[in-house]
């Protein structure tokens, strides 16, 4: 029997995802004014090049047949092959995938790497499937994507709910379809299957690289800075580690179960082993418990939201006591909050710049696969630093020249590059 999975989406969730794409489009329109782009030049960048509906049949271990649905949205490939994650999540929705695909286009263009923007997702809760079911689903996803992906067409990567091992399965299945090994069809693979060294820490390391390139402009020094990090997962924990290694004092961190605060600084190594044993940062000895909401308004020099979208809102913006917000998460600041925060003289380093380290190293992985090369971890991280520092400096200078925020500068710079590439392809 074939069962189509229907999931009801909450109204709040629908509103938040509607606002992501609308937020991105709204900010693109403002940035186009900054860049002096005509509405004709902007128009093709406001809509996706292609939306692909996916239907993936899966035989469960029990023998039951199901069909899972999803999307791949290819937003723009003027600068290079489409690039972006594939997520497994029960609430995957077309509008959300579109917003994330447009952000990927802006991110790659803002940091000046030769990739376009895409995103995809399958509406499934991966926690409900066995490992062998996940493998069959992922191989089915590769067949369902078929010729829409390829090393010079569209190069997916892991995202929420998907792993490196799943990318190995995708690459393997794609190789069978085309009759040859093509590891460059996806990035974020395990290192033994052609993944890049350093990909695991790339996003968090890139967050620090961007800060380091701009700290003088912010009149801050990482050695004397107090840092607050919301979210202690892949990105947040690595960003915290990087700041601590460079002499900063990480005073508060949180995860989904709560937060911990010590104005004199947390011992990160001890905190990481506490998290490993207990599964959470909560109840870390020698710290005071704080809620995730309270954490955002603690006094600090640098605030790193590294968990979810829409965390800095019109409600808490007036109470934020920091000097620089580094957006490690995607979309943590609402437009209303940003207006208030900027009015108060706090810098916001936007997600499209601050968290681009992951896609930059994905690009390195693609290149290593294409050249049949292997770069050491040190080489990857030093190349990452060079790209992130150059991008941060470009965005800073653009923002000073045009007297605009770092976000609008990053968007405007990205749109200028995209519009020029569209024109040179006779499309703009
Ligand atoms: P992750 O799942 O590894 O970590 C997320 C962390 O946030 C976890 O510690 C979780 O407990 C915590 N969290 C969840 N809800 C919370 C809440 N209400 N309050 C406080 N903490 C909460 O995910 P990740 O890969 O670290 O991604 C984090 C963010 O960074 C996401 O917005 C993601 O889109 C973005 N991002 C990730 C990458 C990457 O390479 N992983 C790249 C670019 C952007």
Coordinates of C-alpha atoms and ligand atoms in Angstrom, one line a residue:
X1 CA 0.0 0.0 0.0
X2 CA 1.3 3.5 -0.8
X3 CA 0.8 6.1 1.8
X4 CA 1.3 9.8 1.1
X5 CA 2.5 11.6 4.1
X6 CA 0.6 14.7 5.0
X7 CA 1.9 16.9 7.7
X8 CA 0.0 19.8 9.1
X9 CA 2.0 23.0 9.5
X10 CA 1.3 25.3 12.4
X11 CA 0.2 28.8 11.6
X12 CA 3.3 30.2 13.4
X13 CA 5.6 28.1 11.4
X14 CA 3.9 29.1 8.1
X15 CA 4.2 32.8 9.1
X16 CA 7.9 32.4 9.9
X17 CA 8.7 30.7 6.6
X18 CA 6.6 33.1 4.6
X19 CA 8.5 35.9 6.3
X20 CA 11.9 34.4 5.4
X21 CA 11.4 34.6 1.6
X22 CA 9.6 37.9 2.0
X23 CA 12.4 39.2 4.2
X24 CA 15.1 38.2 1.7
X25 CA 13.2 39.8 -1.2
X26 CA 12.6 42.9 0.8
X27 CA 16.2 43.2 1.7
X28 CA 17.2 42.5 -1.9
X29 CA 15.0 45.4 -3.1
X30 CA 16.6 47.8 -0.6
X31 CA 20.1 46.6 -1.5
X32 CA 19.3 47.1 -5.2
X33 CA 18.7 50.7 -4.5
X34 CA 22.0 51.0 -2.7
X35 CA 23.8 49.4 -5.7
X36 CA 21.8 51.5 -8.2
X37 CA 20.5 48.4 -9.9
X38 CA 17.5 48.9 -12.2
X39 CA 14.3 46.9 -11.6
X40 CA 14.9 45.0 -14.9
X41 CA 18.4 43.9 -13.6
X42 CA 16.9 42.9 -10.3
X43 CA 13.9 41.0 -11.6
X44 CA 15.6 37.7 -12.6
X45 CA 17.4 37.5 -9.2
X46 CA 14.1 37.7 -7.3
X47 CA 12.7 34.4 -8.6
X48 CA 14.0 30.9 -8.9
X49 CA 15.4 29.5 -12.1
X50 CA 13.7 26.1 -11.4
X51 CA 11.6 24.4 -8.8
X52 CA 11.7 20.6 -8.9
X53 CA 9.1 18.5 -7.1
X54 CA 10.4 15.3 -5.7
X55 CA 8.5 12.1 -4.9
X56 CA 10.6 9.4 -3.4
X57 CA 9.1 5.9 -2.9
X58 CA 10.5 4.0 0.1
X59 CA 9.9 0.4 1.2
X60 CA 10.2 0.4 5.0
X61 CA 11.9 -2.5 6.9
X62 CA 8.4 -3.7 7.7
X63 CA 7.6 -4.0 4.0
X64 CA 5.2 -1.1 4.0
X65 CA 5.6 1.3 1.0
X66 CA 5.6 5.0 1.4
X67 CA 6.2 8.0 -0.8
X68 CA 8.0 11.0 0.6
X69 CA 7.7 14.4 -1.0
X70 CA 10.2 17.2 -1.3
X71 CA 11.7 20.0 -3.4
X72 CA 14.9 21.2 -5.0
X73 CA 14.8 24.9 -5.7
X74 CA 17.6 26.1 -8.1
X75 CA 17.6 29.8 -7.6
X76 CA 20.4 31.1 -9.8
X77 CA 23.5 29.8 -11.5
X78 CA 25.0 32.9 -13.1
X79 CA 28.2 32.7 -11.1
X80 CA 28.6 28.9 -11.2
X81 CA 26.8 25.6 -10.5
X82 CA 23.8 25.7 -8.2
X83 CA 25.0 25.0 -4.7
X84 CA 23.1 24.4 -1.4
X85 CA 22.0 21.9 1.2
X86 CA 19.4 19.1 1.2
X87 CA 17.5 18.8 4.5
X88 CA 15.4 16.0 6.0
X89 CA 12.8 17.6 8.2
X90 CA 9.1 17.0 8.9
X91 CA 8.2 20.6 8.1
X92 CA 10.0 21.1 4.9
X93 CA 8.0 23.6 2.9
X94 CA 8.4 25.1 -0.6
X95 CA 8.4 28.7 0.6
X96 CA 11.1 28.0 3.2
X97 CA 13.2 26.1 0.7
X98 CA 12.9 29.1 -1.7
X99 CA 14.0 31.6 1.0
X100 CA 17.0 29.4 1.8
X101 CA 17.9 29.0 -1.9
X102 CA 17.9 32.8 -2.4
X103 CA 20.1 33.2 0.6
X104 CA 22.6 30.7 -0.8
X105 CA 22.8 32.7 -4.0
X106 CA 23.5 35.9 -2.0
X107 CA 26.0 34.1 0.3
X108 CA 28.1 32.6 -2.5
X109 CA 28.1 36.0 -4.4
X110 CA 28.9 38.0 -1.2
X111 CA 32.0 36.0 -0.5
X112 CA 32.9 35.8 -4.2
X113 CA 33.0 32.1 -4.8
X114 CA 32.0 30.6 -8.2
X115 CA 28.7 29.0 -7.2
X116 CA 25.1 29.8 -7.5
X117 CA 22.3 29.2 -5.0
X118 CA 20.0 26.3 -4.4
X119 CA 18.3 24.4 -1.5
X120 CA 16.3 21.2 -1.2
X121 CA 14.4 19.2 1.3
X122 CA 12.4 16.1 1.9
X123 CA 9.4 16.1 4.3
X124 CA 10.5 13.3 6.6
X125 CA 11.5 13.0 10.2
X126 CA 14.9 11.1 9.9
X127 CA 14.7 10.0 13.5
X128 CA 11.8 7.8 12.7
X129 CA 13.7 5.8 10.0
X130 CA 16.3 3.0 10.5
X131 CA 19.8 3.4 9.0
X132 CA 19.0 1.1 6.1
X133 CA 15.7 3.0 5.5
X134 CA 17.6 6.3 5.4
X135 CA 20.1 4.8 3.0
X136 CA 17.3 3.6 0.6
X137 CA 15.6 7.0 0.9
X138 CA 18.8 8.9 0.1
X139 CA 19.6 6.6 -2.9
X140 CA 16.0 7.2 -4.0
X141 CA 16.5 10.9 -3.6
X142 CA 19.5 10.7 -5.9
X143 CA 17.4 8.9 -8.6
X144 CA 14.6 11.4 -8.1
X145 CA 17.0 14.3 -8.7
X146 CA 18.4 12.5 -11.7
X147 CA 20.0 14.7 -14.3
X148 CA 19.1 17.8 -12.4
X149 CA 22.3 17.5 -10.3
X150 CA 25.8 17.0 -11.5
X151 CA 29.3 18.5 -10.8
X152 CA 28.8 21.4 -13.2
X153 CA 25.0 21.6 -12.8
X154 CA 23.9 21.5 -9.2
X155 CA 26.0 20.3 -6.2
X156 CA 24.0 19.5 -3.0
X157 CA 25.5 19.3 0.5
X158 CA 24.3 18.2 3.9
X159 CA 21.9 20.4 5.9
X160 CA 19.5 20.0 8.8
X161 CA 18.8 16.3 9.3
X162 CA 21.3 15.0 6.7
X163 CA 24.8 13.7 7.3
X164 CA 28.1 13.2 5.5
X165 CA 27.3 9.5 5.2
X166 CA 24.1 10.4 3.3
X167 CA 26.2 12.5 0.9
X168 CA 28.4 9.4 0.3
X169 CA 25.3 7.4 -0.6
X170 CA 24.1 10.2 -2.9
X171 CA 27.5 10.4 -4.7
X172 CA 27.6 6.6 -5.0
X173 CA 24.1 6.4 -6.4
X174 CA 24.8 9.2 -8.8
X175 CA 28.0 7.5 -9.9
X176 CA 26.0 4.3 -10.8
X177 CA 23.5 6.4 -12.8
X178 CA 26.2 8.0 -14.9
X179 CA 28.5 5.0 -15.1
X180 CA 31.5 6.6 -13.5
X181 CA 32.7 7.9 -10.1
X182 CA 31.8 11.6 -9.8
X183 CA 32.5 12.6 -6.2
X184 CA 32.2 16.3 -7.1
X185 CA 28.4 15.9 -7.5
X186 CA 27.9 16.5 -3.8
X187 CA 30.0 18.1 -1.0
X188 CA 30.1 17.4 2.7
X189 CA 31.1 13.7 2.2
X190 CA 33.1 11.8 4.7
X191 CA 36.8 12.4 4.4
X192 CA 37.4 8.8 3.3
X193 CA 35.0 9.2 0.4
X194 CA 36.4 12.5 -0.9
X195 CA 35.2 15.0 1.7
X196 CA 37.4 17.9 2.6
X197 CA 39.5 18.0 5.8
X198 CA 38.3 20.9 7.9
X199 CA 34.7 20.9 6.7
X200 CA 33.6 19.9 10.2
X201 CA 34.9 23.2 11.7
X202 CA 34.6 25.5 8.7
X203 CA 31.5 27.5 9.5
X204 CA 32.6 28.2 13.1
X205 CA 36.1 29.0 12.1
X206 CA 34.8 31.3 9.4
X207 CA 32.7 33.2 11.9
X208 CA 35.9 33.9 13.8
X209 CA 37.9 34.8 10.7
X210 CA 35.3 37.4 9.7
X211 CA 35.5 38.9 13.2
X212 CA 39.3 38.9 13.2
X213 CA 39.4 40.8 9.9
X214 CA 37.1 43.5 11.2
X215 CA 37.9 43.8 14.9
X216 CA 40.0 46.9 14.4
X217 CA 37.0 48.6 12.8
X218 CA 34.8 47.6 15.7
X219 CA 37.4 48.9 18.1
X220 CA 37.6 45.5 19.8
X221 CA 40.3 43.0 20.4
X222 CA 39.4 39.3 20.7
X223 CA 41.9 39.0 23.6
X224 CA 39.8 41.2 25.8
X225 CA 36.4 40.5 24.5
X226 CA 33.5 38.9 26.4
X227 CA 31.5 36.6 24.1
X228 CA 28.0 35.2 24.4
X229 CA 27.0 32.2 22.1
X230 CA 23.4 31.0 21.6
X231 CA 23.4 27.4 20.4
X232 CA 26.2 25.0 21.2
X233 CA 26.0 22.7 18.2
X234 CA 28.3 22.3 15.2
X235 CA 28.7 26.0 14.5
X236 CA 28.2 27.6 18.0
X237 CA 30.6 25.2 19.8
X238 CA 33.3 25.8 17.2
X239 CA 32.9 29.5 17.2
X240 CA 33.1 29.5 21.0
X241 CA 36.3 27.3 20.8
X242 CA 37.9 29.7 18.3
X243 CA 37.2 32.8 20.4
X244 CA 38.5 31.1 23.5
X245 CA 41.7 29.9 21.7
X246 CA 42.3 33.5 20.6
X247 CA 42.1 34.8 24.2
X248 CA 38.5 35.9 24.4
X249 CA 36.3 35.1 27.5
X250 CA 33.2 33.1 26.5
X251 CA 30.9 34.1 29.3
X252 CA 27.6 32.4 28.3
X253 CA 26.4 29.6 26.0
X254 CA 23.1 27.8 25.6
X255 CA 21.5 24.9 23.9
X256 CA 17.9 23.8 23.5
X257 CA 17.8 22.7 27.1
X258 CA 19.0 26.0 28.6
X259 CA 22.0 28.3 29.1
X260 CA 24.9 28.9 31.5
X261 CA 26.6 32.1 32.5
X262 CA 29.7 33.1 34.3
X263 CA 30.8 36.7 34.0
X264 CA 34.4 35.7 34.6
X265 CA 34.4 33.2 31.7
X266 CA 33.4 29.6 31.3
X267 CA 36.0 26.8 31.1
X268 CA 35.2 25.6 27.5
X269 CA 37.1 22.3 27.7
X270 CA 35.3 21.4 30.9
X271 CA 32.0 22.6 29.4
X272 CA 32.4 20.4 26.3
X273 CA 33.1 17.3 28.4
X274 CA 30.1 18.2 30.6
X275 CA 28.0 18.4 27.5
X276 CA 29.4 15.1 26.3
X277 CA 28.4 13.3 29.5
X278 CA 25.1 14.9 30.2
X279 CA 23.9 15.8 26.6
X280 CA 23.5 19.5 27.5
X281 CA 25.4 22.6 28.7
X282 CA 22.8 23.0 31.5
X283 CA 23.8 22.6 35.1
X284 CA 27.5 23.2 34.3
X285 CA 29.3 23.5 37.7
X286 CA 30.4 27.0 38.5
X287 CA 27.9 28.8 36.3
X288 CA 24.5 30.4 36.8
X289 CA 21.5 29.1 34.8
X290 CA 20.0 31.5 32.3
X291 CA 17.2 31.0 29.8
X292 CA 18.1 31.2 26.1
X293 CA 16.0 34.4 25.9
X294 CA 17.8 36.0 28.9
X295 CA 21.2 35.0 27.4
X296 CA 20.6 37.3 24.4
X297 CA 20.5 40.4 26.6
X298 CA 23.5 39.6 28.8
X299 CA 26.3 42.2 28.7
X300 CA 29.0 41.3 26.2
X301 CA 31.2 42.6 23.4
X302 CA 30.2 40.0 20.9
X303 CA 26.9 38.1 20.6
X304 CA 26.9 35.0 18.4
X305 CA 23.4 33.7 17.7
X306 CA 24.2 30.2 16.4
X307 CA 20.9 28.3 16.9
X308 CA 17.7 29.3 15.1
X309 CA 16.1 32.0 13.0
X310 CA 14.2 35.0 14.4
X311 CA 15.9 35.1 17.8
X312 CA 16.6 38.8 17.9
X313 CA 13.2 40.5 17.7
X314 CA 11.5 43.8 18.2
X315 CA 10.8 42.7 21.8
X316 CA 14.3 42.0 22.9
X317 CA 16.3 44.4 20.6
X318 CA 16.0 47.4 23.0
X319 CA 17.6 45.3 25.8
X320 CA 20.6 43.8 23.8
X321 CA 23.8 44.9 25.5
X322 CA 26.6 44.0 23.0
X323 CA 28.8 45.8 20.5
X324 CA 28.8 43.3 17.6
X325 CA 26.4 40.6 16.6
X326 CA 27.9 37.9 14.4
X327 CA 25.1 36.0 12.7
X328 CA 26.3 32.4 12.7
X329 CA 22.8 31.1 12.3
X330 CA 20.7 31.8 9.2
X331 CA 18.2 34.6 9.7
X332 CA 18.5 35.2 13.5
X333 CA 17.6 38.9 13.3
X334 CA 14.2 40.1 12.2
X335 CA 14.2 43.3 10.1
X336 CA 12.4 45.2 12.9
X337 CA 15.0 44.1 15.4
X338 CA 17.8 45.1 13.1
X339 CA 16.5 48.6 12.6
X340 CA 16.5 49.1 16.4
X341 CA 19.9 47.4 16.9
X342 CA 21.6 49.6 14.2
X343 CA 20.0 52.7 15.7
X344 CA 21.7 51.8 19.0
X345 CA 25.1 51.7 17.2
X346 CA 25.5 47.9 17.4
X347 CA 27.1 46.3 14.4
X348 CA 25.3 43.3 12.8
X349 CA 27.6 41.1 10.7
X350 CA 25.0 39.4 8.4
X351 CA 24.6 35.6 8.0
X352 CA 25.5 35.7 4.3
X353 CA 29.0 36.8 5.3
X354 CA 29.4 35.5 8.9
X355 CA 28.4 31.9 8.3
X356 CA 29.7 31.4 4.7
X357 CA 32.7 29.3 5.9
X358 CA 30.8 26.1 5.4
X359 CA 30.0 26.7 1.7
X360 CA 33.5 28.1 1.1
X361 CA 35.1 24.8 2.2
X362 CA 32.4 22.9 0.3
X363 CA 33.7 24.8 -2.7
X364 CA 37.2 23.6 -1.8
X365 CA 36.0 20.0 -1.6
X366 CA 34.4 20.3 -5.0
X367 CA 37.7 21.7 -6.4
X368 CA 39.8 18.9 -4.7
X369 CA 37.5 16.3 -6.2
X370 CA 37.7 17.9 -9.7
X371 CA 41.5 18.0 -9.5
X372 CA 41.8 14.6 -7.8
X373 CA 43.7 16.4 -5.0
X374 CA 43.8 16.3 -1.2
X375 CA 44.6 19.4 0.8
X376 CA 45.7 19.2 4.4
X377 CA 43.5 20.6 7.2
X378 CA 46.0 23.4 7.8
X379 CA 45.9 24.3 4.1
X380 CA 42.1 24.3 4.0
X381 CA 41.8 26.5 7.1
X382 CA 44.4 28.9 5.8
X383 CA 42.7 29.2 2.4
X384 CA 39.4 29.6 4.3
X385 CA 40.8 32.5 6.3
X386 CA 42.1 34.2 3.2
X387 CA 38.6 34.0 1.5
X388 CA 36.7 35.1 4.6
X389 CA 39.1 38.0 5.4
X390 CA 38.9 39.3 1.9
X391 CA 35.1 39.0 1.8
X392 CA 34.8 40.8 5.2
X393 CA 37.0 43.6 4.0
X394 CA 35.1 44.0 0.7
X395 CA 31.8 44.2 2.6
X396 CA 33.1 46.6 5.2
X397 CA 34.6 48.9 2.6
X398 CA 31.4 48.8 0.5
X399 CA 29.3 49.7 3.6
X400 CA 31.5 52.7 4.4
X401 CA 31.5 53.9 0.7
X402 CA 27.7 53.6 0.5
X403 CA 27.1 54.6 4.1
X404 CA 24.9 51.6 4.7
X405 CA 24.6 48.6 7.0
X406 CA 26.9 45.6 6.7
X407 CA 23.9 43.5 5.6
X408 CA 22.8 45.8 2.9
X409 CA 26.4 46.2 1.8
X410 CA 26.8 42.3 1.5
X411 CA 23.5 42.0 -0.4
X412 CA 24.3 45.0 -2.7
X413 CA 27.8 43.7 -3.4
X414 CA 26.3 40.2 -4.2
X415 CA 23.6 41.7 -6.4
X416 CA 26.2 43.8 -8.4
X417 CA 28.2 40.6 -9.0
X418 CA 25.2 38.6 -9.9
X419 CA 23.7 41.3 -12.2
X420 CA 27.0 41.6 -14.0
X421 CA 27.2 37.8 -14.6
X422 CA 23.6 37.8 -15.8
X423 CA 24.4 40.6 -18.3
X424 CA 27.5 38.8 -19.5
X425 CA 25.3 35.7 -20.2
X426 CA 22.8 37.9 -22.1
X427 CA 20.2 37.2 -19.4
X428 CA 20.0 40.6 -17.6
Ligands
LIG1 P1 23.3 22.0 15.2 O1 22.0 21.2 15.2 O2 24.6 21.3 15.3 O3 23.3 23.0 16.5 C1 22.2 23.8 16.9 C2 22.3 24.2 18.4 O4 21.3 25.1 18.7 C3 22.2 23.0 19.3 O5 23.1 23.1 20.4 C4 20.8 23.1 19.8 O6 20.6 22.5 21.1 C5 20.7 24.6 19.9 N1 19.4 25.1 20.0 C6 18.2 24.7 19.4 N2 17.2 25.4 19.9 C7 17.7 26.3 20.7 C8 17.1 27.4 21.5 N3 15.8 27.6 21.5 N4 18.0 28.1 22.3 C9 19.3 27.9 22.3 N5 19.9 26.9 21.6 C10 19.1 26.2 20.8 O7 23.2 23.0 14.0 P2 24.4 23.8 13.4 O8 24.9 23.1 12.2 O9 25.3 24.3 14.4 O10 23.6 25.1 12.8 C11 23.2 26.2 13.6 C12 22.8 27.4 12.7 O11 23.8 27.7 11.8 C13 21.6 27.1 11.9 O12 20.9 28.3 11.7 C14 22.2 26.7 10.5 O13 21.3 27.0 9.5 C15 23.3 27.7 10.5 N6 24.4 27.3 9.6 C16 25.1 26.1 9.7 C17 26.1 25.8 8.9 C18 26.9 24.5 9.0 O14 27.9 24.3 8.3 N7 26.5 23.6 10.0 C19 26.4 26.6 7.8 C20 25.7 27.8 7.7 C21 24.7 28.1 8.6

